Short mmCIF file of C-alpha atoms in Angstrom, two decimals:
data_model
loop_
_atom_site.label_atom_id
_atom_site.label_comp_id
_atom_site.label_asym_id
_atom_site.label_seq_id
_atom_site.Cartn_x
_atom_site.Cartn_y
_atom_site.Cartn_z
CA MET A 42 91.80 87.31 103.11
CA ARG A 43 92.11 83.74 104.34
CA LYS A 44 94.86 83.42 106.95
CA PHE A 45 97.03 80.33 107.20
CA VAL A 46 100.06 79.29 109.16
CA LEU A 47 102.53 78.29 106.46
CA LEU A 48 105.96 76.74 106.81
CA VAL A 49 108.23 77.55 103.90
CA ILE A 50 111.76 76.25 103.51
CA ALA A 51 114.44 77.39 101.09
CA VAL A 52 117.65 75.40 101.04
CA ILE A 53 120.97 76.63 99.69
CA GLY A 54 124.03 74.44 99.43
CA LEU A 55 126.54 72.74 97.21
CA LEU A 56 124.79 69.37 97.21
CA ALA A 57 121.19 70.59 97.32
CA GLY A 58 118.53 68.80 95.29
CA SER A 59 115.45 70.33 93.63
CA LEU A 60 112.20 69.95 95.53
CA VAL A 61 109.41 72.33 94.59
CA SER A 62 106.06 73.00 96.28
CA GLU A 63 103.98 75.58 98.03
CA GLY A 64 105.81 74.69 101.23
CA VAL A 65 109.26 73.81 99.93
CA THR A 66 110.89 76.23 97.54
CA PRO A 67 113.38 75.38 94.77
CA LEU A 68 116.78 74.40 96.09
CA SER A 69 119.79 76.19 94.68
CA ALA A 70 123.53 75.81 94.99
CA THR A 71 126.65 77.83 95.66
CA ALA A 72 130.20 76.58 95.82
CA THR A 73 131.07 78.61 98.91
CA CYS A 74 128.40 77.82 101.50
CA SER A 75 127.31 74.73 103.34
CA PRO A 76 123.68 73.70 102.92
CA LYS A 77 121.22 75.92 104.80
CA ALA A 78 117.46 75.86 105.17
CA TYR A 79 115.50 79.13 105.28
CA VAL A 80 112.26 78.74 107.25
CA THR A 81 109.62 81.48 107.37
CA ASN A 82 108.02 82.13 110.76
CA GLN A 83 104.70 83.75 109.97
CA ASP A 84 103.81 84.80 113.51
CA ARG A 85 107.27 86.22 114.31
CA GLY A 86 108.06 88.25 111.19
CA ALA A 87 111.33 86.41 110.79
CA VAL A 88 113.21 83.75 108.85
CA SER A 89 115.16 81.05 110.68
CA VAL A 90 118.35 79.86 108.98
CA ILE A 91 119.12 76.22 109.77
CA ASP A 92 122.51 74.63 109.15
CA VAL A 93 121.47 71.40 107.46
CA ALA A 94 124.65 69.57 108.51
CA THR A 95 124.18 70.25 112.23
CA GLY A 96 120.41 70.71 112.37
CA LEU A 97 120.88 73.91 114.39
CA VAL A 98 119.53 77.42 113.80
CA SER A 99 122.53 79.50 112.79
CA ASN A 100 120.74 82.81 112.29
CA THR A 101 117.35 84.50 112.60
CA ILE A 102 116.61 87.27 110.11
CA ALA A 103 113.90 89.86 110.70
CA VAL A 104 111.77 90.42 107.60
CA GLY A 105 108.31 91.92 107.05
CA SER A 106 104.93 91.17 108.60
CA SER A 107 103.59 87.59 108.30
CA PRO A 108 106.23 86.08 105.98
CA THR A 109 104.85 83.15 103.98
CA GLY A 110 106.59 82.23 100.70
CA ALA A 111 110.31 81.94 100.02
CA ALA A 112 112.47 81.20 97.00
CA THR A 113 116.15 81.45 96.18
CA THR A 114 117.91 82.54 93.03
CA PRO A 115 119.58 79.71 91.06
CA ASP A 116 123.04 81.01 91.96
CA GLY A 117 122.17 80.91 95.67
CA THR A 118 123.02 84.55 96.36
CA LYS A 119 119.55 85.86 97.22
CA ALA A 120 116.42 84.65 98.98
CA TYR A 121 113.05 86.27 98.28
CA VAL A 122 110.48 86.22 101.11
CA THR A 123 106.86 87.33 100.66
CA ASN A 124 105.40 89.29 103.57
CA GLU A 125 101.66 88.74 103.48
CA GLY A 126 100.95 91.24 106.25
CA ASP A 127 102.50 94.35 104.71
CA GLY A 128 102.45 93.78 100.94
CA THR A 129 106.20 93.53 100.48
CA VAL A 130 108.99 91.16 99.52
CA SER A 131 112.17 91.04 101.59
CA VAL A 132 115.35 90.27 99.63
CA ILE A 133 117.95 88.52 101.78
CA ASP A 134 121.63 88.63 100.88
CA VAL A 135 122.63 85.03 101.58
CA ALA A 136 126.31 85.84 102.12
CA THR A 137 125.68 88.45 104.83
CA GLY A 138 122.40 87.14 106.22
CA LEU A 139 120.90 90.62 106.00
CA VAL A 140 117.86 92.03 104.20
CA SER A 141 119.39 93.99 101.33
CA SER A 142 116.14 95.52 100.06
CA THR A 143 112.36 95.56 100.54
CA ILE A 144 110.13 95.63 97.46
CA ALA A 145 106.49 96.77 97.52
CA VAL A 146 104.22 94.45 95.55
CA GLY A 147 100.44 93.82 95.63
CA ASP A 148 97.93 93.06 98.40
CA TYR A 149 98.73 90.02 100.54
CA PRO A 150 101.68 88.53 98.62
CA TYR A 151 101.79 84.77 99.14
CA GLY A 152 103.80 82.61 96.75
CA VAL A 153 107.08 83.34 94.99
CA ALA A 154 109.15 81.57 92.32
CA VAL A 155 112.32 82.59 90.50
CA THR A 156 112.88 81.85 86.82
CA PRO A 157 115.58 79.25 86.06
CA ASP A 158 117.79 81.92 84.48
CA GLY A 159 117.59 83.98 87.67
CA THR A 160 116.35 87.16 86.00
CA LYS A 161 112.79 87.39 87.36
CA ALA A 162 110.86 86.61 90.52
CA TYR A 163 107.12 85.97 90.23
CA VAL A 164 105.06 86.93 93.29
CA THR A 165 101.37 86.07 93.69
CA ASN A 166 99.20 88.73 95.33
CA GLU A 167 96.31 86.86 96.94
CA GLY A 168 94.31 89.98 97.75
CA ALA A 169 94.66 91.54 94.32
CA GLY A 170 94.42 88.50 92.06
CA THR A 171 97.64 89.51 90.34
CA VAL A 172 101.25 88.46 89.89
CA SER A 173 104.04 90.99 90.40
CA VAL A 174 107.12 90.34 88.26
CA ILE A 175 110.33 91.54 89.90
CA ASN A 176 113.43 92.29 87.85
CA VAL A 177 116.14 90.59 89.92
CA ALA A 178 118.91 92.82 88.58
CA THR A 179 117.19 96.13 89.39
CA GLY A 180 114.98 95.08 92.30
CA ALA A 181 112.00 96.82 90.73
CA VAL A 182 108.57 95.47 89.78
CA SER A 183 108.70 95.37 85.98
CA SER A 184 105.07 94.34 85.40
CA THR A 185 101.86 93.30 87.11
CA ILE A 186 99.84 90.50 85.52
CA PRO A 187 96.11 90.00 86.28
CA VAL A 188 95.30 86.35 86.92
CA GLY A 189 92.41 84.71 88.79
CA SER A 190 90.79 85.56 92.12
CA SER A 191 92.94 84.83 95.20
CA ALA A 192 96.22 83.85 93.58
CA TYR A 193 98.22 81.59 95.90
CA GLY A 194 100.86 79.12 94.71
CA VAL A 195 103.14 79.73 91.74
CA ALA A 196 105.62 77.48 89.92
CA ILE A 197 107.72 77.98 86.80
CA THR A 198 108.49 75.30 84.25
CA PRO A 199 112.11 74.10 84.17
CA ASP A 200 112.63 75.64 80.72
CA GLY A 201 111.47 79.01 82.06
CA THR A 202 108.77 79.54 79.46
CA GLU A 203 105.63 79.36 81.62
CA ALA A 204 104.44 80.19 85.13
CA TYR A 205 101.53 78.27 86.68
CA VAL A 206 99.40 80.14 89.23
CA ALA A 207 96.78 78.51 91.49
CA ASN A 208 93.66 80.68 91.83
CA TRP A 209 91.67 79.67 94.91
CA TYR A 210 88.26 81.21 94.19
CA ASN A 211 88.26 80.46 90.47
CA ASN A 212 89.05 76.76 90.92
CA ALA A 213 91.52 77.23 88.10
CA VAL A 214 95.18 77.62 87.19
CA SER A 215 96.38 80.57 85.13
CA VAL A 216 99.26 79.80 82.76
CA ILE A 217 101.47 82.82 82.10
CA ASP A 218 103.64 83.04 78.99
CA VAL A 219 106.88 84.35 80.47
CA ALA A 220 108.05 85.87 77.16
CA THR A 221 104.90 87.96 76.61
CA GLY A 222 103.85 88.47 80.23
CA LEU A 223 100.28 87.46 79.34
CA VAL A 224 97.98 84.69 80.53
CA SER A 225 98.00 82.17 77.68
CA SER A 226 95.41 79.80 79.13
CA THR A 227 93.19 79.13 82.14
CA ILE A 228 92.79 75.51 83.21
CA PRO A 229 89.91 74.35 85.48
CA VAL A 230 91.12 72.13 88.31
CA GLY A 231 89.69 71.00 91.67
CA ASN A 232 88.09 72.84 94.57
CA SER A 233 90.19 75.71 95.97
CA PRO A 234 93.64 75.17 94.40
CA ILE A 235 96.43 76.52 96.60
CA GLY A 236 99.75 74.75 95.97
CA VAL A 237 101.35 74.02 92.61
CA ALA A 238 104.55 72.30 91.51
CA ILE A 239 106.07 71.24 88.18
CA THR A 240 107.70 67.86 87.66
CA PRO A 241 111.48 68.03 87.18
CA ASP A 242 111.10 67.02 83.52
CA GLY A 243 108.55 69.81 82.96
CA THR A 244 105.81 67.55 81.60
CA LYS A 245 103.21 67.87 84.36
CA ALA A 246 101.92 70.38 86.90
CA TYR A 247 100.56 69.03 90.18
CA VAL A 248 97.97 71.23 91.92
CA ALA A 249 96.82 70.72 95.53
CA ASN A 250 93.10 71.47 95.94
CA ILE A 251 92.66 72.26 99.63
CA ASN A 252 88.87 71.98 99.76
CA GLY A 253 88.67 69.09 97.34
CA SER A 254 91.00 66.59 99.03
CA THR A 255 92.49 66.01 95.59
CA VAL A 256 95.52 66.78 93.46
CA SER A 257 94.90 67.83 89.87
CA VAL A 258 97.58 66.68 87.42
CA ILE A 259 97.89 68.93 84.37
CA ASN A 260 99.55 67.68 81.20
CA VAL A 261 101.71 70.70 80.32
CA ALA A 262 101.73 69.90 76.60
CA THR A 263 97.98 69.39 76.17
CA GLY A 264 96.34 71.07 79.18
CA GLU A 265 94.43 67.89 79.98
CA VAL A 266 93.70 67.26 83.67
CA SER A 267 93.50 64.06 85.71
CA THR A 268 92.61 63.84 89.40
CA ILE A 269 94.21 61.97 92.30
CA PRO A 270 92.37 61.64 95.66
CA VAL A 271 94.63 62.43 98.62
CA GLY A 272 94.15 63.31 102.30
CA SER A 273 92.09 66.05 103.88
CA SER A 274 92.93 69.66 102.98
CA PRO A 275 96.04 69.14 100.80
CA ARG A 276 98.24 72.23 100.64
CA GLY A 277 101.66 71.63 99.16
CA VAL A 278 103.36 69.32 96.66
CA ALA A 279 107.03 68.37 96.39
CA PHE A 280 108.86 66.03 94.03
CA THR A 281 111.85 63.83 94.54
CA PRO A 282 114.78 65.03 92.37
CA ASP A 283 114.32 62.15 89.94
CA GLY A 284 110.61 62.98 89.57
CA THR A 285 109.40 59.48 90.39
CA LYS A 286 107.45 60.44 93.51
CA ALA A 287 105.31 63.37 94.64
CA TYR A 288 104.76 64.16 98.31
CA VAL A 289 101.59 66.00 99.35
CA THR A 290 100.99 67.70 102.70
CA ASN A 291 97.47 67.28 104.09
CA ALA A 292 96.59 70.02 106.57
CA GLY A 293 93.37 68.34 107.72
CA ALA A 294 94.68 64.80 108.12
#
């Protein structure tokens, strides 16, 4: 397994936007809470909750070993945190700030994304080359989908029909048909893809290739790929809410 220090933020609040990347999870909204940022602390086994209005840490929540990915449900009631060190997902009850359940998934879970309808959470298992699909209502793993070797980032199209998974060792992205639970296509991209994000309009998938210093842009309709040179060791991608700009983190720059 390749170990990384990864900062992941999930924000919940009435006026939240919708950034998506390997390092910034989808933002969701509730009418009863002020905006909060959930930050995974990989070396501490905890999630820091930051009050966005004040910029202060309002709570620290113990989760599993080496937490990496985080995502919230669209209604803002739950946060899902992948624990790479112990093969589990911690489910945080946003209202209470407590872990309500712990779900066993595959080896070295890394990325997580929740479907727009809030019914499923997709978790990539880097060590197993699989995706665990969690039924949000029951808290159980409903299926396990084989994808490529070393599955890292995952993103779901805004219409909820497809999940895009970055497979590090295959230099490819697996596209999962959400309705069937099967891989519908495999798209070659750059060297060592790790982060993936979908544009707000659902037309393109941006893939950060950490060992290629590039971002691959996939046309969702056709599967065609173009390439954008970026900085050294790109890891995550995030879009502005209007989709006009993409921000890429470069770990080696």
